Short mmCIF file of C-alpha atoms in Angstrom, two decimals:
data_model
loop_
_atom_site.label_atom_id
_atom_site.label_comp_id
_atom_site.label_asym_id
_atom_site.label_seq_id
_atom_site.Cartn_x
_atom_site.Cartn_y
_atom_site.Cartn_z
CA MET A 1 154.54 56.93 50.30
CA LYS A 2 158.31 56.75 50.74
CA ARG A 3 158.49 60.52 51.24
CA PHE A 4 155.65 60.32 53.79
CA LEU A 5 157.47 57.61 55.78
CA VAL A 6 160.66 59.70 55.86
CA ILE A 7 158.73 62.71 57.17
CA LEU A 8 156.93 60.56 59.78
CA LEU A 9 160.20 59.02 60.97
CA ALA A 10 161.82 62.45 61.22
CA SER A 11 158.84 63.73 63.23
CA LEU A 12 159.04 60.80 65.64
CA MET A 13 162.76 61.39 66.14
CA VAL A 14 162.11 65.05 66.94
CA MET A 15 159.41 64.04 69.45
CA SER A 16 161.72 61.47 71.04
CA PHE A 17 164.49 63.96 71.56
CA ALA A 18 162.33 66.99 72.39
CA ALA A 19 163.48 68.92 75.41
CA PRO A 20 161.37 68.15 78.50
CA ILE A 21 159.00 70.73 79.96
CA VAL A 22 160.83 71.98 83.02
CA ILE A 23 158.86 72.51 86.23
CA LYS A 24 160.60 74.83 88.67
CA SER A 25 159.96 73.84 92.29
CA SER A 26 161.10 75.84 95.31
CA ASP A 27 162.00 74.92 98.89
CA VAL A 28 163.71 76.95 101.61
CA HIS A 29 165.40 73.83 102.97
CA PRO A 30 168.70 72.31 101.74
CA HIS A 31 169.40 69.16 99.74
CA GLY A 32 168.92 66.11 101.97
CA TYR A 33 165.96 67.60 103.85
CA PRO A 34 162.87 65.32 103.79
CA THR A 35 160.63 67.68 101.82
CA VAL A 36 163.34 68.32 99.23
CA GLU A 37 164.05 64.63 98.74
CA ALA A 38 160.32 63.86 98.53
CA VAL A 39 159.80 66.35 95.69
CA LYS A 40 162.83 64.89 93.91
CA MET A 41 161.25 61.45 94.16
CA MET A 42 157.97 62.83 92.83
CA GLY A 43 159.90 64.27 89.90
CA ARG A 44 161.46 60.92 89.07
CA ILE A 45 158.04 59.24 89.05
CA ILE A 46 156.56 61.91 86.80
CA GLU A 47 159.52 61.79 84.42
CA ILE A 48 159.15 58.01 84.05
CA MET A 49 155.35 58.01 83.81
CA THR A 50 155.29 60.77 81.16
CA ASN A 51 158.17 59.29 79.13
CA GLY A 52 160.37 62.27 79.91
CA LYS A 53 157.84 64.94 78.91
CA TYR A 54 158.12 66.69 82.30
CA LYS A 55 161.16 67.29 84.48
CA ILE A 56 161.07 68.83 87.98
CA GLU A 57 164.02 71.02 88.93
CA VAL A 58 164.16 71.58 92.69
CA TYR A 59 165.66 74.89 93.83
CA THR A 60 166.72 74.59 97.47
CA SER A 61 167.80 76.81 100.38
CA GLY A 62 165.53 79.68 99.37
CA GLN A 63 167.27 80.30 96.04
CA LEU A 64 163.99 81.52 94.52
CA GLY A 65 162.88 83.50 97.57
CA ASP A 66 161.25 82.99 100.95
CA GLU A 67 157.98 81.09 101.28
CA LYS A 68 155.72 84.14 100.89
CA GLU A 69 157.58 85.15 97.74
CA THR A 70 157.45 81.69 96.20
CA ILE A 71 153.70 81.41 96.88
CA GLU A 72 153.26 84.64 94.94
CA GLN A 73 155.49 83.37 92.12
CA THR A 74 153.56 80.10 91.93
CA ILE A 75 150.22 81.90 91.74
CA MET A 76 151.61 83.88 88.79
CA ASN A 77 153.12 80.70 87.24
CA ALA A 78 156.55 82.35 87.29
CA ILE A 79 157.54 79.09 88.96
CA GLN A 80 155.33 76.05 88.78
CA MET A 81 155.63 74.46 92.23
CA THR A 82 156.58 75.34 95.77
CA ARG A 83 156.73 73.49 99.07
CA VAL A 84 155.80 75.77 101.94
CA SER A 85 154.48 75.71 105.47
CA VAL A 86 150.77 76.46 105.69
CA ALA A 87 151.64 79.36 108.05
CA PRO A 88 152.59 81.90 105.34
CA LEU A 89 149.87 80.47 103.07
CA GLN A 90 147.32 81.79 105.58
CA MET A 91 148.05 85.32 104.28
CA PHE A 92 146.61 84.25 100.92
CA TYR A 93 143.95 81.73 102.01
CA ASP A 94 142.82 82.38 105.56
CA PRO A 95 140.88 79.15 106.37
CA ILE A 96 144.06 77.06 106.22
CA GLY A 97 145.42 79.19 109.05
CA VAL A 98 143.40 77.03 111.46
CA PHE A 99 146.31 74.57 111.35
CA THR A 100 148.54 77.17 113.01
CA MET A 101 146.40 77.41 116.16
CA PRO A 102 148.41 76.45 119.27
CA TYR A 103 147.94 73.05 120.89
CA LEU A 104 145.21 72.20 118.36
CA PHE A 105 145.96 68.50 117.91
CA ARG A 106 145.84 65.92 120.68
CA ASP A 107 148.72 63.95 119.18
CA GLU A 108 150.28 62.89 115.89
CA ASP A 109 147.57 60.33 115.16
CA HIS A 110 144.86 62.99 115.53
CA PHE A 111 146.90 65.30 113.27
CA TRP A 112 147.01 62.81 110.38
CA LYS A 113 143.37 61.78 110.76
CA VAL A 114 142.42 65.41 110.24
CA LEU A 115 144.79 66.05 107.32
CA GLU A 116 143.98 62.83 105.49
CA GLY A 117 140.24 63.14 106.15
CA PRO A 118 137.49 65.42 104.83
CA ILE A 119 138.76 68.56 106.61
CA GLY A 120 142.26 68.27 105.19
CA GLU A 121 140.93 67.58 101.69
CA GLU A 122 138.50 70.50 101.92
CA LEU A 123 141.30 72.95 102.78
CA LEU A 124 143.64 71.43 100.19
CA LYS A 125 141.02 72.05 97.50
CA GLY A 126 140.24 75.51 98.86
CA VAL A 127 143.54 77.00 97.65
CA GLU A 128 142.23 76.77 94.08
CA LYS A 129 140.37 80.00 94.85
CA ILE A 130 143.70 81.86 94.88
CA GLY A 131 145.24 80.30 91.78
CA LEU A 132 146.93 77.27 93.32
CA VAL A 133 146.32 73.54 93.46
CA GLY A 134 147.16 71.67 96.66
CA LEU A 135 148.80 68.34 95.81
CA CYS A 136 149.47 66.90 99.27
CA TYR A 137 150.56 67.60 102.83
CA TYR A 138 154.02 66.83 104.18
CA ASP A 139 154.98 66.14 107.78
CA ALA A 140 156.80 68.91 109.61
CA GLY A 141 156.61 67.54 113.13
CA ALA A 142 155.92 69.73 116.14
CA ARG A 143 157.40 73.18 116.57
CA SER A 144 159.08 74.14 119.86
CA PHE A 145 161.05 77.09 121.22
CA TYR A 146 164.84 77.36 121.07
CA THR A 147 166.50 80.28 122.76
CA ARG A 148 169.73 81.96 123.82
CA ARG A 149 168.82 81.44 127.50
CA PRO A 150 166.83 78.62 129.13
CA VAL A 151 163.04 78.44 128.83
CA GLN A 152 161.19 75.84 130.90
CA LYS A 153 157.91 77.62 131.67
CA PRO A 154 155.83 80.35 129.98
CA GLU A 155 157.13 83.05 132.34
CA ASP A 156 160.68 82.46 131.06
CA LEU A 157 159.63 83.85 127.65
CA LYS A 158 158.55 87.20 129.09
CA GLY A 159 160.27 90.10 127.33
CA MET A 160 161.98 87.90 124.74
CA LYS A 161 161.96 88.61 121.01
CA ILE A 162 161.14 85.37 119.22
CA ARG A 163 161.41 84.89 115.46
CA VAL A 164 158.15 83.49 114.10
CA GLN A 165 156.77 82.67 110.68
CA MET A 166 154.87 85.38 108.83
CA ASN A 167 151.59 84.43 110.45
CA GLU A 168 149.15 86.37 112.65
CA VAL A 169 148.42 83.44 114.95
CA MET A 170 152.10 83.01 115.83
CA VAL A 171 152.44 86.72 116.64
CA ALA A 172 149.34 86.45 118.87
CA LEU A 173 150.76 83.36 120.59
CA MET A 174 153.95 85.23 121.46
CA GLN A 175 151.90 88.07 122.95
CA ALA A 176 149.91 85.58 125.04
CA LEU A 177 153.17 84.15 126.39
CA GLY A 178 154.59 87.59 127.20
CA ALA A 179 157.09 87.66 124.34
CA THR A 180 157.28 89.63 121.08
CA GLY A 181 156.86 87.75 117.82
CA VAL A 182 159.24 88.93 115.12
CA PRO A 183 158.30 87.71 111.60
CA MET A 184 161.49 87.12 109.65
CA ALA A 185 162.67 85.21 106.58
CA PHE A 186 163.99 81.77 107.49
CA ALA A 187 167.39 82.42 105.91
CA GLU A 188 167.99 85.40 108.22
CA VAL A 189 167.42 83.61 111.52
CA TYR A 190 170.95 82.30 112.22
CA THR A 191 172.52 85.76 111.99
CA ALA A 192 169.65 87.33 113.95
CA LEU A 193 170.20 84.84 116.78
CA GLN A 194 173.96 85.23 116.62
CA THR A 195 173.81 89.03 116.86
CA GLY A 196 170.99 89.19 119.41
CA VAL A 197 168.45 90.78 117.07
CA VAL A 198 166.16 88.03 118.38
CA ASP A 199 166.43 86.00 121.57
CA GLY A 200 165.05 82.82 120.10
CA ALA A 201 163.00 81.14 117.43
CA GLU A 202 160.70 78.14 117.15
CA ASN A 203 160.82 75.18 114.82
CA ASN A 204 160.94 71.41 114.55
CA PRO A 205 164.04 69.33 115.41
CA PRO A 206 165.27 68.75 111.80
CA SER A 207 165.13 72.48 111.04
CA TYR A 208 166.89 73.28 114.33
CA TYR A 209 169.60 70.81 113.37
CA THR A 210 170.11 71.40 109.62
CA THR A 211 170.29 75.18 110.04
CA ARG A 212 172.74 74.75 112.94
CA HIS A 213 170.64 77.16 114.97
CA PHE A 214 171.59 75.10 118.02
CA GLU A 215 175.02 76.75 117.82
CA VAL A 216 173.57 80.18 118.61
CA ALA A 217 170.41 79.19 120.54
CA PRO A 218 171.42 76.14 122.56
CA TYR A 219 168.31 75.76 124.75
CA TYR A 220 165.48 73.72 123.21
CA CYS A 221 162.16 73.63 125.09
CA LEU A 222 159.98 70.86 123.64
CA ASP A 223 156.60 72.47 124.32
CA ALA A 224 155.28 71.35 120.87
CA HIS A 225 153.03 74.41 120.67
CA THR A 226 152.05 73.79 117.05
CA ARG A 227 152.03 70.95 114.58
CA ILE A 228 151.86 72.89 111.33
CA PRO A 229 151.90 70.82 108.15
CA GLU A 230 153.82 71.57 105.00
CA ILE A 231 151.91 71.73 101.74
CA LEU A 232 153.01 71.07 98.17
CA LEU A 233 151.46 73.58 95.77
CA ILE A 234 151.35 73.78 91.99
CA SER A 235 150.27 76.74 89.87
CA LYS A 236 146.65 76.40 88.77
CA ALA A 237 147.56 78.10 85.50
CA PHE A 238 150.05 75.29 84.83
CA TRP A 239 147.75 72.58 86.19
CA ASP A 240 144.87 73.57 83.93
CA LYS A 241 147.06 72.89 80.86
CA LEU A 242 147.65 69.26 81.87
CA THR A 243 145.56 66.46 80.41
CA PRO A 244 143.35 64.44 82.79
CA GLU A 245 145.85 61.57 82.52
CA GLU A 246 148.76 63.89 83.39
CA LYS A 247 146.88 65.32 86.36
CA LEU A 248 146.36 61.81 87.67
CA ILE A 249 150.08 61.06 87.29
CA PHE A 250 151.05 64.26 89.14
CA LYS A 251 148.56 63.66 91.97
CA THR A 252 149.55 59.99 92.35
CA ALA A 253 153.24 60.92 92.38
CA ALA A 254 152.59 63.61 95.00
CA ILE A 255 150.73 61.19 97.30
CA ALA A 256 153.58 58.66 96.95
CA SER A 257 156.09 61.40 97.77
CA ALA A 258 154.11 62.30 100.91
CA GLN A 259 154.45 58.75 102.23
CA TYR A 260 158.17 58.81 101.45
CA GLU A 261 158.54 62.17 103.21
CA LYS A 262 156.84 60.78 106.33
CA TYR A 263 159.39 57.98 106.47
CA LEU A 264 162.34 60.34 105.93
CA TRP A 265 160.93 62.73 108.53
CA LYS A 266 160.85 60.13 111.28
CA GLN A 267 164.45 59.12 110.59
CA MET A 268 165.67 62.71 110.51
CA GLU A 269 163.75 63.78 113.62
CA LEU A 270 165.47 61.12 115.72
CA LYS A 271 168.87 61.94 114.25
CA ALA A 272 168.36 65.68 114.75
CA LEU A 273 167.59 65.41 118.47
CA GLU A 274 170.63 63.20 118.95
CA GLU A 275 172.97 65.43 116.95
CA VAL A 276 171.99 68.76 118.53
CA GLN A 277 172.68 67.31 121.96
CA LYS A 278 176.08 66.14 120.75
CA GLY A 279 176.60 69.70 119.56
CA GLY A 280 175.95 71.11 123.03
CA ALA A 281 172.23 71.86 123.00
CA LYS A 282 170.26 71.39 126.20
CA ILE A 283 166.79 69.88 125.76
CA PHE A 284 163.96 70.50 128.21
CA GLN A 285 160.64 68.63 128.55
CA PRO A 286 158.37 71.28 130.13
CA ASP A 287 154.95 71.04 131.75
CA ILE A 288 152.81 71.43 128.61
CA THR A 289 149.70 72.22 130.66
CA ALA A 290 151.13 75.57 131.76
CA PHE A 291 151.83 76.57 128.15
CA GLN A 292 148.38 75.42 127.00
CA LYS A 293 146.68 77.48 129.67
CA ALA A 294 148.69 80.59 128.78
CA ALA A 295 147.82 80.19 125.07
CA GLN A 296 144.03 79.94 125.47
CA SER A 297 143.50 83.66 124.86
CA VAL A 298 144.75 83.19 121.27
CA TYR A 299 141.56 81.30 120.40
CA ASP A 300 139.44 84.34 121.28
CA LYS A 301 141.35 86.48 118.75
CA PHE A 302 140.50 84.24 115.78
CA PRO A 303 136.73 83.61 115.91
CA GLN A 304 136.70 82.81 112.17
CA TYR A 305 138.21 79.41 112.99
CA LYS A 306 135.67 78.50 115.67
CA ASP A 307 133.63 76.07 113.54
CA LEU A 308 136.70 74.43 111.97
CA ILE A 309 138.33 74.02 115.38
CA LYS A 310 135.17 72.34 116.70
CA ARG A 311 135.18 69.95 113.72
CA ILE A 312 138.87 69.19 114.22
CA GLN A 313 138.41 68.51 117.93
CA GLU A 314 135.53 66.14 117.15
CA VAL A 315 137.73 63.94 114.92
CA LYS A 316 138.41 60.70 116.80
#
């Protein structure tokens, strides 16, 4: 009996001091960015709730690759988690590309009613078909154009080369507006703007600010052409090894992190608009109607989204 107790005690000590299972999570944004801080918070919750069994390590600023590359790595379980925009995810799971359609949402309230309702849940679950599990959506605000010369109406974009995400809808939108969409890794945009490889790009205010793109593209036209959510993905191969209790912990922690990210986003969006203007950026509030009218032809090019778009528009 004494020998048994010694062995049991030794086993418990080994379990207590066992190294945690490390979950590698990727983000193209830097430390301090809302999505990065939200995943860190999720990690702290999981670490506490699993008594240190799991530890999330967040790799920032594209250290593990661009968003397309990290989606591929997560599918293969080379890394376990990634936070990406749904725009590049469309290359792997087309239905979610409906969220990239221009001027799709009436306002922010409509946006969240769709994402947090049956449609959003349906598309979140749909990524399981490609070896991923969708944990939650994160806010990414509205995307607008910033350029090396002023843009206040659709005609001003004519002939410009605009960096866009790796997404067919965005390329089609640029064509509809008379510009050329240039898909490019996020980390390459500053230099491309600086050297004139592209004439502009499009993104939300925090991204415009944290990347300091306002230094090389000082004209920001708030046309809000898309409101594309971010999505937090985990490898299905990793997920399937979790116990039901662990899955519940991960999902609960992800949902909590999404609420935290929303709060951080609002604070950073206000700060970003203020800071870029201090840094010399000029902000324009254009006539959105003109941009909406010019973008209508994009809808004809993606008939596969027709039913989903109708359902989204019917959400009140």
